[in-house]
Coordinates of C-alpha atoms in Angstrom, one line a residue:
N27 CA -187.0 -174.0 -46.1
L28 CA -186.2 -177.7 -45.2
T29 CA -184.8 -179.7 -48.1
S30 CA -184.1 -183.4 -48.6
G31 CA -181.1 -185.3 -49.8
C32 CA -177.9 -187.0 -48.7
Q33 CA -175.5 -184.1 -49.3
P34 CA -174.1 -181.7 -46.7
E35 CA -176.0 -178.8 -48.3
N36 CA -179.3 -180.6 -47.5
W37 CA -178.9 -180.0 -43.7
R38 CA -181.1 -177.2 -42.3
M39 CA -181.5 -175.5 -38.9
F40 CA -185.0 -175.3 -37.7
S41 CA -187.1 -174.5 -34.5
I42 CA -190.6 -175.6 -33.5
P43 CA -193.3 -173.0 -33.9
F44 CA -195.9 -174.4 -31.5
I45 CA -196.5 -175.4 -27.9
L46 CA -197.0 -179.1 -28.6
N47 CA -199.1 -181.6 -26.6
D48 CA -196.2 -184.0 -27.2
N49 CA -192.8 -182.6 -28.2
T50 CA -190.9 -185.9 -28.2
I51 CA -188.9 -186.6 -31.3
S52 CA -190.3 -190.2 -31.5
T53 CA -193.9 -188.9 -31.8
L54 CA -193.2 -186.0 -34.1
F55 CA -190.6 -187.5 -36.5
E56 CA -190.5 -191.3 -36.4
S57 CA -194.2 -191.6 -37.5
K58 CA -193.3 -189.8 -40.7
L59 CA -189.6 -190.7 -41.3
G60 CA -189.5 -194.2 -39.9
T61 CA -187.5 -195.7 -37.1
Y62 CA -184.4 -193.6 -36.4
D63 CA -181.6 -194.5 -38.9
K64 CA -178.7 -192.2 -39.3
S65 CA -178.3 -193.2 -43.0
K66 CA -181.9 -192.0 -43.6
W67 CA -182.5 -189.0 -41.2
R68 CA -180.8 -187.2 -38.3
I69 CA -181.6 -184.6 -35.7
V70 CA -178.7 -182.9 -33.9
H71 CA -178.5 -180.1 -31.3
Y72 CA -175.5 -178.1 -29.9
K73 CA -175.7 -178.7 -26.2
N74 CA -172.7 -176.7 -24.7
D75 CA -169.0 -176.0 -25.2
E76 CA -168.0 -179.1 -23.3
V77 CA -170.3 -181.8 -24.7
K78 CA -170.6 -180.1 -28.1
F79 CA -173.3 -181.9 -30.2
I80 CA -176.0 -184.3 -29.0
E81 CA -178.1 -186.4 -31.3
Y82 CA -181.5 -188.2 -31.1
R83 CA -181.2 -191.3 -29.0
Q84 CA -177.8 -190.1 -27.8
G85 CA -178.8 -187.4 -25.2
L86 CA -181.6 -185.8 -27.2
S87 CA -185.2 -186.9 -27.0
V88 CA -187.4 -183.7 -27.3
V89 CA -187.4 -180.5 -29.3
E90 CA -188.0 -177.4 -27.2
R91 CA -189.2 -173.9 -28.1
G92 CA -186.4 -171.3 -28.3
K93 CA -183.8 -173.8 -29.4
G94 CA -182.4 -174.6 -32.8
Y95 CA -181.8 -178.0 -34.3
W96 CA -180.0 -179.4 -37.3
L97 CA -182.2 -181.7 -39.4
N98 CA -181.4 -183.8 -42.5
S99 CA -183.7 -186.4 -44.2
V100 CA -182.6 -188.3 -47.3
Q101 CA -186.3 -188.6 -48.5
P102 CA -188.8 -185.7 -48.6
A103 CA -191.3 -185.7 -45.8
N104 CA -194.1 -183.6 -44.3
I105 CA -193.6 -183.1 -40.6
P106 CA -196.8 -181.7 -39.0
M107 CA -196.3 -179.8 -35.8
G108 CA -199.5 -181.0 -34.2
P109 CA -201.8 -181.7 -32.6
G110 CA -201.2 -178.6 -30.6
K111 CA -201.9 -174.9 -30.4
A112 CA -200.3 -171.7 -31.5
A113 CA -197.6 -170.4 -29.1
A114 CA -199.5 -168.8 -26.3
A115 CA -197.3 -165.7 -26.1
T116 CA -198.7 -162.3 -25.2
K117 CA -197.0 -159.0 -24.4
D118 CA -197.3 -160.0 -20.8
N119 CA -196.1 -163.6 -21.5
L120 CA -193.3 -163.5 -24.1
S121 CA -191.4 -166.4 -25.4
T122 CA -187.8 -166.6 -24.2
I123 CA -184.5 -167.8 -25.4
V124 CA -182.1 -169.2 -22.8
L125 CA -178.4 -168.6 -23.5
Q126 CA -175.6 -170.4 -21.7
K127 CA -172.1 -169.1 -21.3
G128 CA -170.4 -169.7 -24.6
W129 CA -172.2 -171.0 -27.7
S130 CA -176.0 -171.7 -27.9
Q131 CA -178.0 -173.0 -30.8
I132 CA -181.2 -171.0 -30.7
G133 CA -184.5 -170.9 -32.6
N134 CA -187.3 -168.5 -33.4
P135 CA -190.7 -169.8 -32.3
Y136 CA -192.7 -167.0 -34.0
A137 CA -194.3 -167.0 -37.5
F138 CA -192.5 -163.8 -38.3
D139 CA -188.8 -162.8 -38.7
V140 CA -187.2 -161.3 -35.5
S141 CA -184.6 -158.5 -35.5
W142 CA -181.7 -159.6 -33.3
P143 CA -180.7 -156.0 -32.5
N144 CA -184.3 -155.5 -31.4
V145 CA -184.0 -158.5 -29.1
L146 CA -180.8 -157.2 -27.5
T147 CA -182.2 -153.7 -27.2
F148 CA -185.5 -154.9 -25.7
N149 CA -183.6 -156.9 -23.0
N150 CA -180.9 -154.2 -22.5
A151 CA -178.4 -157.1 -23.1
S152 CA -174.6 -156.7 -23.2
G153 CA -171.8 -159.2 -23.9
I154 CA -174.0 -161.1 -26.4
G155 CA -172.8 -161.5 -30.0
G156 CA -174.6 -161.4 -33.3
L157 CA -176.3 -164.3 -35.1
R158 CA -174.3 -166.8 -37.1
V159 CA -176.5 -168.5 -39.7
Y160 CA -176.0 -170.9 -42.6
E161 CA -177.3 -169.8 -46.0
G162 CA -178.4 -172.8 -48.0
G163 CA -176.7 -175.1 -45.5
T164 CA -173.2 -174.3 -46.8
S165 CA -172.4 -170.6 -46.3
L166 CA -171.7 -169.3 -42.8
V167 CA -172.6 -165.6 -42.5
D168 CA -173.3 -162.9 -40.0
A169 CA -177.0 -162.0 -39.7
N170 CA -179.3 -159.5 -37.9
I171 CA -182.5 -161.4 -38.6
L172 CA -183.6 -164.7 -37.0
N173 CA -186.0 -166.1 -39.5
A174 CA -189.4 -167.4 -38.7
Y175 CA -189.0 -171.0 -37.3
G176 CA -185.3 -170.7 -38.2
G177 CA -182.2 -171.3 -36.1
A178 CA -178.8 -169.7 -35.5
Y179 CA -175.7 -169.8 -33.3
V180 CA -175.1 -167.1 -30.7
F181 CA -172.1 -166.6 -28.4
A182 CA -172.6 -165.1 -24.9
G183 CA -170.0 -164.0 -22.4
D184 CA -172.3 -165.0 -19.6
A185 CA -175.6 -167.0 -19.3
A186 CA -178.7 -164.9 -20.0
T187 CA -182.4 -165.3 -20.6
L188 CA -183.8 -163.1 -23.4
Q189 CA -187.5 -162.3 -24.0
I190 CA -188.5 -162.1 -27.7
P191 CA -190.7 -159.1 -28.5
L192 CA -194.0 -160.3 -29.9
V193 CA -194.5 -157.5 -32.4
D194 CA -191.3 -157.0 -34.3
E195 CA -190.4 -153.5 -35.5
P196 CA -187.3 -152.7 -37.6
T197 CA -184.3 -151.3 -35.7
S198 CA -181.7 -149.1 -37.4
I199 CA -178.4 -150.9 -37.3
T200 CA -175.4 -148.6 -36.4
K201 CA -172.3 -149.4 -38.5
E202 CA -168.9 -149.2 -36.8
H203 CA -167.1 -146.0 -37.9
N204 CA -163.4 -146.2 -38.4
E205 CA -161.4 -143.3 -36.9
E206 CA -158.1 -142.1 -38.5
G207 CA -155.6 -145.0 -38.2
E208 CA -158.3 -147.6 -37.6
W209 CA -158.9 -150.3 -40.3
M210 CA -160.7 -153.6 -40.8
L211 CA -160.1 -156.5 -43.1
N212 CA -162.9 -159.1 -43.7
F213 CA -162.1 -162.5 -45.1
T214 CA -164.1 -164.9 -47.2
V215 CA -162.8 -168.4 -47.3
E216 CA -164.4 -170.9 -49.6
S217 CA -163.9 -174.4 -51.0
G218 CA -166.3 -175.7 -53.6
Q219 CA -169.8 -174.6 -52.5
F220 CA -168.9 -174.1 -48.9
R221 CA -168.1 -170.6 -47.7
N222 CA -167.4 -168.8 -44.4
L223 CA -167.8 -165.0 -44.3
I224 CA -167.4 -164.2 -40.6
S225 CA -163.7 -163.9 -40.2
G226 CA -161.3 -161.0 -40.3
L227 CA -158.8 -158.8 -38.4
G228 CA -157.9 -155.1 -37.9
M229 CA -157.1 -152.3 -35.5
K230 CA -159.3 -150.2 -33.3
Y231 CA -158.2 -147.6 -30.6
D232 CA -160.4 -149.1 -27.9
A233 CA -159.6 -152.8 -28.8
S234 CA -157.5 -155.1 -26.7
V235 CA -154.9 -157.8 -27.6
A236 CA -157.1 -160.1 -25.5
K237 CA -160.9 -160.7 -26.0
D238 CA -162.9 -157.5 -26.6
R239 CA -166.2 -156.5 -28.1
F240 CA -164.9 -156.4 -31.6
D241 CA -163.6 -160.0 -31.6
K242 CA -165.7 -163.0 -32.8
I243 CA -165.4 -166.6 -31.6
R244 CA -165.3 -169.4 -34.2
V245 CA -168.6 -171.1 -34.7
P246 CA -168.8 -174.8 -33.5
R247 CA -167.8 -177.2 -36.3
Y248 CA -170.4 -179.7 -37.4
N249 CA -170.6 -181.8 -40.5
K250 CA -168.6 -180.1 -43.4
Y251 CA -166.8 -176.9 -42.3
I252 CA -164.3 -174.3 -43.6
D253 CA -163.1 -171.6 -41.2
I254 CA -160.3 -169.4 -40.0
T255 CA -158.9 -169.6 -36.5
F256 CA -156.8 -167.1 -34.4
E257 CA -155.7 -168.9 -31.3
H258 CA -156.0 -167.1 -27.9
E259 CA -155.2 -169.6 -25.1
E260 CA -155.7 -166.9 -22.5
Y261 CA -159.5 -166.9 -23.1
Y262 CA -161.9 -169.8 -22.1
A263 CA -163.1 -170.0 -25.7
P264 CA -159.7 -169.8 -27.4
N265 CA -160.6 -170.1 -31.1
F266 CA -161.3 -166.6 -32.5
A267 CA -162.7 -166.0 -36.0
M268 CA -162.2 -162.2 -35.8
D269 CA -159.2 -160.7 -34.1
I270 CA -159.1 -156.9 -33.6
V271 CA -156.1 -155.4 -31.8
P272 CA -155.2 -151.8 -30.6
V273 CA -154.0 -149.4 -33.3
S274 CA -150.2 -149.7 -33.7
D275 CA -147.5 -149.1 -36.3
Q276 CA -146.7 -152.8 -36.5
Y277 CA -148.3 -156.1 -35.7
T278 CA -148.2 -159.8 -36.8
W279 CA -151.2 -162.1 -36.7
N280 CA -150.9 -165.9 -36.9
F281 CA -153.9 -167.9 -38.0
H282 CA -154.8 -171.1 -39.8
V283 CA -157.5 -172.1 -42.3
G284 CA -159.1 -175.4 -41.5
T285 CA -161.5 -177.5 -43.6
N286 CA -162.7 -181.0 -44.1
V287 CA -164.4 -180.2 -47.5
D288 CA -163.4 -182.6 -50.2
N289 CA -162.1 -180.1 -52.7
T290 CA -158.6 -179.7 -54.1
R291 CA -158.4 -175.9 -53.9
T292 CA -159.3 -173.3 -51.3
N293 CA -159.8 -169.6 -52.0
L294 CA -159.1 -166.9 -49.5
S295 CA -160.3 -163.4 -50.4
W296 CA -160.6 -160.0 -48.6
N297 CA -161.8 -156.5 -49.0
E298 CA -159.4 -153.6 -49.6
P299 CA -158.6 -152.2 -46.1
Q300 CA -158.3 -148.4 -45.8
I301 CA -154.6 -148.1 -45.1
N302 CA -153.1 -144.8 -46.2
N303 CA -150.0 -144.5 -44.0
G304 CA -147.5 -146.2 -46.3
M305 CA -147.4 -149.4 -44.2
R306 CA -147.2 -152.9 -45.9
L307 CA -149.8 -155.6 -45.4
M308 CA -148.5 -159.0 -46.4
L309 CA -150.0 -162.5 -46.2
Y310 CA -147.4 -165.2 -45.8
D311 CA -148.2 -168.9 -46.6
K312 CA -145.9 -170.7 -44.1
V313 CA -146.1 -174.1 -45.9
N314 CA -145.6 -173.0 -49.5
N315 CA -143.2 -170.1 -48.7
I316 CA -145.3 -167.5 -50.6
L317 CA -145.8 -163.9 -49.7
I318 CA -148.8 -161.9 -51.0
D319 CA -149.2 -158.1 -51.0
M320 CA -152.7 -157.7 -49.7
L321 CA -152.9 -154.0 -50.8
E322 CA -152.3 -155.1 -54.4
E323 CA -154.1 -158.4 -54.5
T324 CA -157.6 -159.3 -53.2
A325 CA -157.4 -163.1 -53.2
Y326 CA -155.1 -166.1 -52.7
R327 CA -155.9 -169.6 -53.9
F328 CA -154.0 -172.6 -52.5
E329 CA -154.2 -176.4 -52.2
S330 CA -156.6 -177.5 -49.5
S331 CA -155.5 -179.3 -46.4
V332 CA -157.0 -180.0 -43.0
V333 CA -154.9 -177.2 -41.4
K334 CA -153.1 -174.5 -43.3
G335 CA -150.9 -172.0 -41.4
F336 CA -150.5 -168.3 -42.3
K337 CA -148.9 -165.2 -41.0
L338 CA -150.2 -161.7 -41.7
I339 CA -147.7 -158.9 -41.3
Y340 CA -148.5 -155.2 -40.9
G341 CA -145.8 -152.6 -40.7
D342 CA -143.1 -150.7 -42.6
D343 CA -140.4 -152.3 -44.8
S344 CA -138.0 -152.7 -41.9
Y345 CA -140.5 -154.6 -39.8
L346 CA -141.5 -156.8 -42.7
S347 CA -137.8 -157.6 -43.3
D348 CA -137.4 -158.6 -39.6
E349 CA -140.5 -160.7 -39.6
M350 CA -139.3 -162.5 -42.8
D351 CA -135.8 -163.1 -41.3
K352 CA -134.4 -160.4 -43.6
Q353 CA -135.1 -162.5 -46.7
N354 CA -135.5 -160.4 -49.9
V355 CA -136.6 -163.3 -52.2
L356 CA -138.8 -166.3 -51.5
L357 CA -139.1 -169.4 -53.7
G358 CA -142.4 -171.2 -53.2
K359 CA -143.4 -174.8 -53.6
N360 CA -144.7 -175.7 -57.0
F361 CA -148.3 -176.8 -57.3
P362 CA -149.6 -179.3 -57.9
N363 CA -146.8 -181.6 -56.9
P364 CA -146.5 -184.3 -58.1
F365 CA -148.1 -183.3 -61.5
N366 CA -149.0 -184.8 -64.8
D367 CA -149.2 -182.1 -67.5
K368 CA -148.2 -178.8 -66.0
T369 CA -147.3 -177.1 -62.7
T370 CA -147.0 -173.6 -61.4
I371 CA -143.9 -172.3 -59.7
P372 CA -144.4 -169.2 -57.4
F373 CA -141.8 -166.8 -56.1
T374 CA -141.8 -163.4 -54.4
I375 CA -139.5 -160.4 -54.5
I376 CA -140.0 -158.6 -51.1
D377 CA -137.6 -155.7 -51.5
N378 CA -139.5 -152.6 -52.6
D379 CA -136.5 -150.4 -53.3
Q380 CA -134.9 -152.0 -56.4
S381 CA -135.4 -154.3 -59.3
Y382 CA -133.7 -157.7 -59.9
Q383 CA -132.6 -159.8 -62.8
V384 CA -134.5 -163.0 -62.3
K385 CA -133.9 -166.3 -64.0
L386 CA -136.0 -169.4 -63.4
T387 CA -134.5 -172.6 -64.8
V388 CA -135.5 -176.3 -64.8
Y389 CA -132.8 -178.9 -64.4
S390 CA -132.8 -182.7 -64.6
L391 CA -131.8 -184.5 -61.4
D392 CA -128.2 -185.0 -62.8
G393 CA -127.9 -181.2 -63.4
V394 CA -128.6 -180.9 -67.1
E395 CA -130.5 -177.7 -68.0
V396 CA -133.9 -178.6 -69.4
N397 CA -135.6 -175.2 -69.9
V398 CA -135.4 -171.6 -68.9
L399 CA -138.9 -170.4 -67.9
I400 CA -138.1 -166.7 -67.3
N401 CA -135.0 -164.5 -67.6
E402 CA -135.9 -160.8 -67.2
K403 CA -135.8 -157.8 -64.9
L404 CA -138.5 -157.7 -62.2
S405 CA -139.5 -155.4 -59.4
H406 CA -141.2 -156.4 -56.1
G407 CA -144.3 -158.6 -56.2
T408 CA -145.4 -162.3 -56.3
Y409 CA -145.1 -164.2 -59.6
A410 CA -146.5 -167.5 -60.8
I411 CA -144.6 -169.2 -63.7
E412 CA -146.1 -172.3 -65.4
W413 CA -144.0 -175.2 -66.7
N414 CA -145.8 -177.6 -69.1
K415 CA -143.1 -180.3 -68.9
T416 CA -141.3 -179.3 -72.1
D417 CA -137.6 -178.7 -72.8
H418 CA -135.9 -175.9 -74.8
A419 CA -137.1 -177.4 -78.1
G420 CA -140.7 -177.8 -77.0
N421 CA -140.4 -181.6 -76.6
R422 CA -142.2 -183.3 -73.7
V423 CA -139.7 -184.6 -71.1
S424 CA -139.9 -188.0 -69.3
P425 CA -141.4 -188.5 -65.9
G426 CA -139.1 -188.2 -63.0
V427 CA -137.7 -185.8 -60.4
Y428 CA -136.6 -182.3 -61.6
I429 CA -135.0 -179.3 -60.0
Y430 CA -136.2 -175.7 -60.4
Q431 CA -133.7 -173.0 -59.5
L432 CA -134.4 -169.3 -59.1
E433 CA -131.4 -167.0 -59.6
V434 CA -131.8 -163.4 -58.5
T435 CA -129.2 -160.7 -59.1
S436 CA -129.0 -157.1 -57.9
K437 CA -126.2 -154.6 -57.6
E438 CA -125.5 -155.8 -54.1
E439 CA -125.9 -159.6 -54.3
R440 CA -126.6 -162.8 -56.2
L441 CA -128.9 -165.4 -54.8
A442 CA -129.7 -168.9 -56.0
I443 CA -132.5 -171.0 -54.5
S444 CA -133.6 -174.5 -55.6
E445 CA -136.5 -176.9 -55.0
K446 CA -137.5 -180.3 -56.2
M447 CA -140.7 -181.3 -58.2
I448 CA -142.0 -184.7 -59.4
L449 CA -143.4 -185.3 -62.9
K450 CA -145.6 -188.4 -63.0

């Protein structure tokens, strides 16, 4: 499934399918692709958690059976894996995969797909995670199948050597069952054509706040990436992608979304978790001051940045109020800002017990009222109000700095919050 081209999606992970008379990269690849030139073709391998990636002529000189490699070529080419002979594996002499402690980039040397649960069962292996593969070079997903001549990432708690069964037979895969009070939430984070589907959080009775069998470690970043990170400094591999904790009435996760994808917007979506105990599950955007009810919404779209911090709060109304410093109303940052034609102003009403009279007004910098965008009674929820740079009469206003003010009135209090925005 190798492709050619100069885009990130043209990278593919492969492994060699033969015992070769000569497995040097210079012999196998330079004869077909020309003298090594990073602008024309590249081969890269993940060595270990300290060194990270090595590249041809920079620590990498051969391709080995059982290992996976990233390959990209701008021009199409046919790379024959010969002269050589078919892998001389028998039931008494099986091919092996060597795993180091931490991450390994592995490959399947067989001409048929291999069931990873079969491999783990065959070797009676423990402490070894599932496969992390890239679909189409752009989407990071969990997988149970190591494709023929394909590659994947695997995380191991300790070093191990695994034999690969020669004749592959399907193994039934047992799904985790959630007991009463347990729940799981899986994230998909995407920007443009790049997606990551291996992150999430939740609660299990036999989980631990520290590393446990339910947690997943973030896959090593290479080339273009988009991912979610829960930081656990107490563990030697501190960047978690999945963070499962013991069942509790309340808990707060802090995580960040990281990406180097050149796209203006990132989309974070999730499944509907089975929470039936009346608890709240709220996603808080720390930068833009926006709170999302995750039991009512299934996605949140935001402006991309290298690192974007979030807080996820699970608990009752009292715990939510404490975690939000007892704020009942949040006024978010408008987006985009600066803007040309229109911008969106978000705000959140946290209090679940009463409705509020809400007025959102745009003012000039010298305090003159420009337009009233909304003036009505609203209950709890997150709202997004658009302003198309017009005044009361529908006329376009001049570029400059404007103030938007949110006034919220209830039986107990009146609150007014303001922010600035820039019209170009």
